[in-house]
Amino acid sequence: MSDSHISPYSLNDLKNTTDDALGNYLRGLHFKQDNSKLDFRLAIGYTAVVIAAVTFVADYKLGWDATKNGTAVAVAAYAVLNGVFTYWLYFVEKGLIFEGNREGRKISLASRTKKHTPTYFLTVTSSSNQSRELECPFTTWFTEDGYFVAKPFQQWLASTVDVIGGADVKSVGKSEAESSVVPEAESNGTPSASGADAKSKGTKRSKKKG
Amino acid sequence: MFSSIASLQPRQLAAQVLNFALVLSTAFMLWKGLSVFTNSSSPIVVVLSGSMEPAFERGDLLFLWNRGMDTQVGEIVVYNVRGKDIPIVHRVVRRFGGGSAPLQLLTKGDNNAADDTELYARGQDYLERSKDVVGSVVGYVPFVGYVTILLSEYPWLKTAMLGFMALTVVLQRE
């Protein structure tokens, strides 16, 4: 159990804590994290900030008249970079929280929440580029007081995502969580056998007192 | 409160700091963009004195446009006194030159008894339209500028506001 706790009513805190835990769990299983998308966003963002900073210093030192034309160019460049930044954040990253690979198998995880619904929606994209969206109520791994419990979370992940199940065999098949698999792809890919079993064995898990 | 960022990976911390940096730089670049668009070094100014009453009162926010180079008598302009950093907003009462000769202006506050000859720098009898004028007033919003007056009279307010903004943006993860 973690020492710190969050408000179990804040959907934002629930999602962020779960996202962080997922990252820590996968890195602990020796998944090699691919940060290229985040790095690109950071590069674009900090370049824009540097352009703004240079414009500020030039204007402060040289005054308005001397820097007029340079400022016009800088403003245009900043607008373009900001546009690229926003596009990247909303359309390319799109809720991505972990991307990496282990033993040649790639995995990409994106998460989201729906307003007023205490459910964690996780979109899993495997090496074959097929996505499926999993959902699980936050009550599965959060206590009533807002403490995060790692074990049920890891069991749910290992049971429903076969790449993770392959890495953490101990946690597979023990999940009692009520989780459902909502396939997004038209064709039926290769759903994990353990995932289907966990679904059929699923019992309703009530709130666990911390 | 700070535990939420203490446990972050370095890249995520960099992303949070970037969010705050982008708030500041976007605000600054919007201001500079407006400057470029209006061709004025300070496209929005606050009235500091009552020399233009009843037209403008202290605390009014004025919007400037500096692309009309043929300023007419009766237009209200904002100008900087040569050598000083104080912008003054007064009305044009006389024109000299224009056309091929450089345009020169004499100004006077509506609420003042005398014209601005006393206010200009020593040896200066008129304003050069191209050099001294920041822009002509094209619109205004009453009273809103008082926030700026407060911020300049109590500079600690600026630091406090900025510090509060920094805290909320960096600690918030949405």
PDB file of C-alpha atoms in Angstrom, chain A:
ATOM      1  CA  MET A   1       0.000   0.000   0.000  1.00  0.00           C
ATOM      2  CA  SER A   2       1.294   3.434  -0.801  1.00  0.00           C
ATOM      3  CA  ASP A   3       1.826   5.982   1.912  1.00  0.00           C
ATOM      4  CA  SER A   4       0.070   8.786   0.147  1.00  0.00           C
ATOM      5  CA  HIS A   5      -3.575   8.759  -0.737  1.00  0.00           C
ATOM      6  CA  ILE A   6      -5.746  10.765  -3.064  1.00  0.00           C
ATOM      7  CA  SER A   7      -9.309  11.885  -3.033  1.00  0.00           C
ATOM      8  CA  PRO A   8     -11.385   8.964  -4.355  1.00  0.00           C
ATOM      9  CA  TYR A   9     -13.874  11.471  -5.729  1.00  0.00           C
ATOM     10  CA  SER A  10     -11.424  13.203  -8.032  1.00  0.00           C
ATOM     11  CA  LEU A  11     -11.550  11.459 -11.389  1.00  0.00           C
ATOM     12  CA  ASN A  12      -8.440  13.338 -12.445  1.00  0.00           C
ATOM     13  CA  ASP A  13      -6.428  12.078  -9.449  1.00  0.00           C
ATOM     14  CA  LEU A  14      -7.702   8.519  -9.921  1.00  0.00           C
ATOM     15  CA  LYS A  15      -6.658   8.466 -13.566  1.00  0.00           C
ATOM     16  CA  ASN A  16      -3.251  10.085 -12.961  1.00  0.00           C
ATOM     17  CA  THR A  17      -2.386   7.764 -10.068  1.00  0.00           C
ATOM     18  CA  THR A  18      -3.417   4.735 -12.110  1.00  0.00           C
ATOM     19  CA  ASP A  19      -1.438   5.942 -15.140  1.00  0.00           C
ATOM     20  CA  ASP A  20       1.683   6.472 -13.017  1.00  0.00           C
ATOM     21  CA  ALA A  21       1.263   3.048 -11.385  1.00  0.00           C
ATOM     22  CA  LEU A  22       0.924   1.412 -14.782  1.00  0.00           C
ATOM     23  CA  GLY A  23       4.147   3.005 -15.961  1.00  0.00           C
ATOM     24  CA  ASN A  24       6.016   1.944 -12.820  1.00  0.00           C
ATOM     25  CA  TYR A  25       4.646  -1.605 -13.065  1.00  0.00           C
ATOM     26  CA  LEU A  26       5.657  -2.074 -16.674  1.00  0.00           C
ATOM     27  CA  ARG A  27       9.088  -0.555 -16.175  1.00  0.00           C
ATOM     28  CA  GLY A  28       9.498  -2.958 -13.243  1.00  0.00           C
ATOM     29  CA  LEU A  29       8.716  -5.846 -15.579  1.00  0.00           C
ATOM     30  CA  HIS A  30      11.608  -4.694 -17.763  1.00  0.00           C
ATOM     31  CA  PHE A  31       9.536  -3.204 -20.533  1.00  0.00           C
ATOM     32  CA  LYS A  32      11.713  -0.767 -22.431  1.00  0.00           C
ATOM     33  CA  GLN A  33       9.760   2.492 -22.611  1.00  0.00           C
ATOM     34  CA  ASP A  34       9.650   4.351 -25.902  1.00  0.00           C
ATOM     35  CA  ASN A  35       9.449   8.058 -25.161  1.00  0.00           C
ATOM     36  CA  SER A  36       9.751   9.307 -28.722  1.00  0.00           C
ATOM     37  CA  LYS A  37       6.268  10.852 -28.900  1.00  0.00           C
ATOM     38  CA  LEU A  38       6.684  12.696 -25.610  1.00  0.00           C
ATOM     39  CA  ASP A  39      10.190  13.778 -26.592  1.00  0.00           C
ATOM     40  CA  PHE A  40       8.884  15.262 -29.826  1.00  0.00           C
ATOM     41  CA  ARG A  41       6.247  17.223 -27.938  1.00  0.00           C
ATOM     42  CA  LEU A  42       8.803  18.474 -25.424  1.00  0.00           C
ATOM     43  CA  ALA A  43      11.178  19.491 -28.235  1.00  0.00           C
ATOM     44  CA  ILE A  44       8.483  21.453 -30.091  1.00  0.00           C
ATOM     45  CA  GLY A  45       7.220  23.061 -26.888  1.00  0.00           C
ATOM     46  CA  TYR A  46      10.601  24.131 -25.555  1.00  0.00           C
ATOM     47  CA  THR A  47      11.676  25.437 -28.974  1.00  0.00           C
ATOM     48  CA  ALA A  48       8.613  27.688 -28.963  1.00  0.00           C
ATOM     49  CA  VAL A  49       9.431  28.851 -25.427  1.00  0.00           C
ATOM     50  CA  VAL A  50      13.023  29.611 -26.445  1.00  0.00           C
ATOM     51  CA  ILE A  51      11.801  31.674 -29.414  1.00  0.00           C
ATOM     52  CA  ALA A  52       9.550  33.648 -27.064  1.00  0.00           C
ATOM     53  CA  ALA A  53      12.418  34.137 -24.599  1.00  0.00           C
ATOM     54  CA  VAL A  54      14.798  35.375 -27.318  1.00  0.00           C
ATOM     55  CA  THR A  55      12.126  37.786 -28.562  1.00  0.00           C
ATOM     56  CA  PHE A  56      11.658  39.067 -25.016  1.00  0.00           C
ATOM     57  CA  VAL A  57      15.359  39.660 -24.452  1.00  0.00           C
ATOM     58  CA  ALA A  58      15.851  41.304 -27.860  1.00  0.00           C
ATOM     59  CA  ASP A  59      12.923  43.626 -27.258  1.00  0.00           C
ATOM     60  CA  TYR A  60      14.146  44.469 -23.763  1.00  0.00           C
ATOM     61  CA  LYS A  61      17.682  45.251 -24.920  1.00  0.00           C
ATOM     62  CA  LEU A  62      17.129  46.832 -28.343  1.00  0.00           C
ATOM     63  CA  GLY A  63      13.668  48.421 -28.078  1.00  0.00           C
ATOM     64  CA  TRP A  64      10.612  48.177 -30.315  1.00  0.00           C
ATOM     65  CA  ASP A  65      11.736  49.908 -33.520  1.00  0.00           C
ATOM     66  CA  ALA A  66      14.895  47.892 -34.016  1.00  0.00           C
ATOM     67  CA  THR A  67      13.227  44.537 -33.392  1.00  0.00           C
ATOM     68  CA  LYS A  68       9.898  45.106 -35.181  1.00  0.00           C
ATOM     69  CA  ASN A  69      10.560  42.863 -38.168  1.00  0.00           C
ATOM     70  CA  GLY A  70      12.294  40.150 -36.165  1.00  0.00           C
ATOM     71  CA  THR A  71       9.356  40.103 -33.766  1.00  0.00           C
ATOM     72  CA  ALA A  72       6.904  39.642 -36.629  1.00  0.00           C
ATOM     73  CA  VAL A  73       8.859  36.595 -37.833  1.00  0.00           C
ATOM     74  CA  ALA A  74       9.095  35.249 -34.275  1.00  0.00           C
ATOM     75  CA  VAL A  75       5.353  35.596 -33.697  1.00  0.00           C
ATOM     76  CA  ALA A  76       4.613  33.701 -36.928  1.00  0.00           C
ATOM     77  CA  ALA A  77       7.099  30.943 -36.043  1.00  0.00           C
ATOM     78  CA  TYR A  78       5.642  30.674 -32.543  1.00  0.00           C
ATOM     79  CA  ALA A  79       2.103  30.355 -33.921  1.00  0.00           C
ATOM     80  CA  VAL A  80       3.181  27.549 -36.268  1.00  0.00           C
ATOM     81  CA  LEU A  81       5.038  25.673 -33.514  1.00  0.00           C
ATOM     82  CA  ASN A  82       2.117  26.030 -31.135  1.00  0.00           C
ATOM     83  CA  GLY A  83      -0.205  24.673 -33.823  1.00  0.00           C
ATOM     84  CA  VAL A  84       2.038  21.651 -34.340  1.00  0.00           C
ATOM     85  CA  PHE A  85       2.245  21.175 -30.563  1.00  0.00           C
ATOM     86  CA  THR A  86      -1.529  21.199 -30.153  1.00  0.00           C
ATOM     87  CA  TYR A  87      -2.038  18.895 -33.140  1.00  0.00           C
ATOM     88  CA  TRP A  88       0.560  16.462 -31.741  1.00  0.00           C
ATOM     89  CA  LEU A  89      -0.983  16.481 -28.291  1.00  0.00           C
ATOM     90  CA  TYR A  90      -4.568  15.920 -29.411  1.00  0.00           C
ATOM     91  CA  PHE A  91      -4.228  13.754 -32.513  1.00  0.00           C
ATOM     92  CA  VAL A  92      -0.967  11.836 -32.227  1.00  0.00           C
ATOM     93  CA  GLU A  93      -0.486  11.332 -28.487  1.00  0.00           C
ATOM     94  CA  LYS A  94      -4.232  11.054 -27.853  1.00  0.00           C
ATOM     95  CA  GLY A  95      -4.155   9.956 -24.219  1.00  0.00           C
ATOM     96  CA  LEU A  96      -1.002   7.852 -24.574  1.00  0.00           C
ATOM     97  CA  ILE A  97       0.456   6.900 -21.211  1.00  0.00           C
ATOM     98  CA  PHE A  98       2.921   4.133 -22.001  1.00  0.00           C
ATOM     99  CA  GLU A  99       4.563   2.890 -25.151  1.00  0.00           C
ATOM    100  CA  GLY A 100       7.288   0.294 -25.180  1.00  0.00           C
ATOM    101  CA  ASN A 101       8.395  -3.208 -26.010  1.00  0.00           C
ATOM    102  CA  ARG A 102       9.654  -6.345 -24.299  1.00  0.00           C
ATOM    103  CA  GLU A 103      11.284  -9.290 -25.973  1.00  0.00           C
ATOM    104  CA  GLY A 104      10.300  -8.036 -29.410  1.00  0.00           C
ATOM    105  CA  ARG A 105       6.620  -7.516 -28.606  1.00  0.00           C
ATOM    106  CA  LYS A 106       5.402  -3.932 -28.793  1.00  0.00           C
ATOM    107  CA  ILE A 107       2.652  -2.461 -26.677  1.00  0.00           C
ATOM    108  CA  SER A 108       0.949   0.911 -26.649  1.00  0.00           C
ATOM    109  CA  LEU A 109      -1.423   1.991 -23.896  1.00  0.00           C
ATOM    110  CA  ALA A 110      -3.712   5.004 -23.840  1.00  0.00           C
ATOM    111  CA  SER A 111      -6.177   5.832 -21.120  1.00  0.00           C
ATOM    112  CA  ARG A 112      -9.213   8.035 -20.687  1.00  0.00           C
ATOM    113  CA  THR A 113     -12.102   8.620 -18.357  1.00  0.00           C
ATOM    114  CA  LYS A 114     -15.681   9.656 -18.916  1.00  0.00           C
ATOM    115  CA  LYS A 115     -17.138  12.458 -16.850  1.00  0.00           C
ATOM    116  CA  HIS A 116     -18.989  11.284 -13.732  1.00  0.00           C
ATOM    117  CA  THR A 117     -18.148   7.616 -14.429  1.00  0.00           C
ATOM    118  CA  PRO A 118     -15.639   6.012 -12.022  1.00  0.00           C
ATOM    119  CA  THR A 119     -14.257   3.664 -14.681  1.00  0.00           C
ATOM    120  CA  TYR A 120     -10.787   3.376 -16.165  1.00  0.00           C
ATOM    121  CA  PHE A 121     -10.802   2.973 -19.936  1.00  0.00           C
ATOM    122  CA  LEU A 122      -7.568   1.547 -21.298  1.00  0.00           C
ATOM    123  CA  THR A 123      -6.916   1.236 -25.021  1.00  0.00           C
ATOM    124  CA  VAL A 124      -4.341  -1.452 -25.788  1.00  0.00           C
ATOM    125  CA  THR A 125      -2.592  -1.547 -29.158  1.00  0.00           C
ATOM    126  CA  SER A 126      -0.393  -4.574 -29.754  1.00  0.00           C
ATOM    127  CA  SER A 127       2.353  -5.291 -32.286  1.00  0.00           C
ATOM    128  CA  SER A 128      -0.220  -6.252 -34.922  1.00  0.00           C
ATOM    129  CA  ASN A 129      -1.647  -2.702 -34.710  1.00  0.00           C
ATOM    130  CA  GLN A 130      -5.003  -3.869 -33.445  1.00  0.00           C
ATOM    131  CA  SER A 131      -6.613  -1.864 -30.662  1.00  0.00           C
ATOM    132  CA  ARG A 132      -9.026  -2.959 -28.053  1.00  0.00           C
ATOM    133  CA  GLU A 133     -10.497  -0.932 -25.263  1.00  0.00           C
ATOM    134  CA  LEU A 134     -10.653  -2.428 -21.799  1.00  0.00           C
ATOM    135  CA  GLU A 135     -12.596  -0.964 -18.948  1.00  0.00           C
ATOM    136  CA  CYS A 136     -12.519  -1.572 -15.219  1.00  0.00           C
ATOM    137  CA  PRO A 137     -13.987   0.369 -12.305  1.00  0.00           C
ATOM    138  CA  PHE A 138     -11.463   2.272 -10.204  1.00  0.00           C
ATOM    139  CA  THR A 139     -12.869   0.571  -7.101  1.00  0.00           C
ATOM    140  CA  THR A 140     -10.970  -2.545  -8.166  1.00  0.00           C
ATOM    141  CA  TRP A 141      -7.646  -1.085  -7.026  1.00  0.00           C
ATOM    142  CA  PHE A 142      -8.586   1.935  -4.886  1.00  0.00           C
ATOM    143  CA  THR A 143      -9.836   1.681  -1.319  1.00  0.00           C
ATOM    144  CA  GLU A 144     -12.725   3.748  -0.038  1.00  0.00           C
ATOM    145  CA  ASP A 145     -10.228   6.196   1.500  1.00  0.00           C
ATOM    146  CA  GLY A 146      -8.326   6.641  -1.742  1.00  0.00           C
ATOM    147  CA  TYR A 147      -5.328   4.362  -1.191  1.00  0.00           C
ATOM    148  CA  PHE A 148      -3.998   2.637  -4.265  1.00  0.00           C
ATOM    149  CA  VAL A 149      -3.477  -1.104  -3.962  1.00  0.00           C
ATOM    150  CA  ALA A 150      -1.066  -2.456  -6.545  1.00  0.00           C
ATOM    151  CA  LYS A 151      -1.903  -6.176  -6.543  1.00  0.00           C
ATOM    152  CA  PRO A 152      -5.467  -6.160  -7.957  1.00  0.00           C
ATOM    153  CA  PHE A 153      -4.387  -3.612 -10.554  1.00  0.00           C
ATOM    154  CA  GLN A 154      -1.486  -5.779 -11.701  1.00  0.00           C
ATOM    155  CA  GLN A 155      -3.684  -8.876 -11.713  1.00  0.00           C
ATOM    156  CA  TRP A 156      -6.237  -7.177 -13.893  1.00  0.00           C
ATOM    157  CA  LEU A 157      -3.573  -5.991 -16.344  1.00  0.00           C
ATOM    158  CA  ALA A 158      -1.804  -9.331 -16.500  1.00  0.00           C
ATOM    159  CA  SER A 159      -5.062 -11.183 -17.056  1.00  0.00           C
ATOM    160  CA  THR A 160      -6.470  -8.962 -19.757  1.00  0.00           C
ATOM    161  CA  VAL A 161      -3.352  -7.956 -21.726  1.00  0.00           C
ATOM    162  CA  ASP A 162      -1.416 -10.992 -22.899  1.00  0.00           C
ATOM    163  CA  VAL A 163       1.868  -9.156 -23.458  1.00  0.00           C
ATOM    164  CA  ILE A 164       1.835  -8.105 -19.801  1.00  0.00           C
ATOM    165  CA  GLY A 165       0.567 -11.552 -18.756  1.00  0.00           C
ATOM    166  CA  GLY A 166       3.526 -13.089 -20.523  1.00  0.00           C
ATOM    167  CA  ALA A 167       5.892 -10.899 -18.521  1.00  0.00           C
ATOM    168  CA  ASP A 168       4.208 -11.339 -15.152  1.00  0.00           C
ATOM    169  CA  VAL A 169       2.960 -14.917 -15.101  1.00  0.00           C
ATOM    170  CA  LYS A 170       2.276 -14.904 -11.369  1.00  0.00           C
ATOM    171  CA  SER A 171      -0.526 -12.372 -11.654  1.00  0.00           C
ATOM    172  CA  VAL A 172      -2.353 -14.042 -14.531  1.00  0.00           C
ATOM    173  CA  GLY A 173      -5.690 -15.718 -13.926  1.00  0.00           C
ATOM    174  CA  LYS A 174      -6.049 -14.509 -10.358  1.00  0.00           C
ATOM    175  CA  SER A 175      -8.082 -11.456 -11.272  1.00  0.00           C
ATOM    176  CA  GLU A 176     -11.518 -11.418  -9.676  1.00  0.00           C
ATOM    177  CA  ALA A 177     -12.247  -8.022 -11.063  1.00  0.00           C
ATOM    178  CA  GLU A 178     -15.369  -7.380 -13.031  1.00  0.00           C
ATOM    179  CA  SER A 179     -13.802  -6.327 -16.266  1.00  0.00           C
ATOM    180  CA  SER A 180     -15.050  -6.464 -19.807  1.00  0.00           C
ATOM    181  CA  VAL A 181     -13.258  -6.511 -23.087  1.00  0.00           C
ATOM    182  CA  VAL A 182     -14.732  -4.173 -25.676  1.00  0.00           C
ATOM    183  CA  PRO A 183     -13.115  -5.078 -28.984  1.00  0.00           C
ATOM    184  CA  GLU A 184     -12.700  -2.078 -31.289  1.00  0.00           C
ATOM    185  CA  ALA A 185     -11.222  -3.813 -34.331  1.00  0.00           C
ATOM    186  CA  GLU A 186     -13.617  -5.305 -36.870  1.00  0.00           C
ATOM    187  CA  SER A 187     -11.731  -8.540 -37.353  1.00  0.00           C
ATOM    188  CA  ASN A 188     -11.284 -10.818 -34.418  1.00  0.00           C
ATOM    189  CA  GLY A 189      -7.544 -10.783 -33.825  1.00  0.00           C
ATOM    190  CA  THR A 190      -5.904 -13.014 -31.309  1.00  0.00           C
ATOM    191  CA  PRO A 191      -7.601 -12.310 -27.991  1.00  0.00           C
ATOM    192  CA  SER A 192      -5.687 -13.737 -25.095  1.00  0.00           C
ATOM    193  CA  ALA A 193      -7.014 -17.033 -23.802  1.00  0.00           C
ATOM    194  CA  SER A 194      -6.364 -16.063 -20.186  1.00  0.00           C
ATOM    195  CA  GLY A 195      -8.307 -12.855 -20.731  1.00  0.00           C
ATOM    196  CA  ALA A 196     -11.391 -14.731 -21.842  1.00  0.00           C
ATOM    197  CA  ASP A 197     -11.137 -17.083 -18.861  1.00  0.00           C
ATOM    198  CA  ALA A 198     -10.854 -14.214 -16.408  1.00  0.00           C
ATOM    199  CA  LYS A 199     -13.945 -12.653 -17.873  1.00  0.00           C
ATOM    200  CA  SER A 200     -16.041 -15.753 -17.363  1.00  0.00           C
ATOM    201  CA  LYS A 201     -14.777 -16.287 -13.851  1.00  0.00           C
ATOM    202  CA  GLY A 202     -15.363 -12.674 -12.927  1.00  0.00           C
ATOM    203  CA  THR A 203     -17.226 -12.000  -9.716  1.00  0.00           C
ATOM    204  CA  LYS A 204     -18.403  -8.633  -8.544  1.00  0.00           C
ATOM    205  CA  ARG A 205     -15.773  -7.068  -6.313  1.00  0.00           C
ATOM    206  CA  SER A 206     -17.149  -4.827  -3.659  1.00  0.00           C
ATOM    207  CA  LYS A 207     -15.330  -1.843  -2.194  1.00  0.00           C
ATOM    208  CA  LYS A 208     -12.276  -3.007  -0.332  1.00  0.00           C
ATOM    209  CA  LYS A 209     -11.760  -1.302   3.028  1.00  0.00           C
ATOM    210  CA  GLY A 210      -8.195  -0.029   3.425  1.00  0.00           C
TER     211      GLY A 210
END
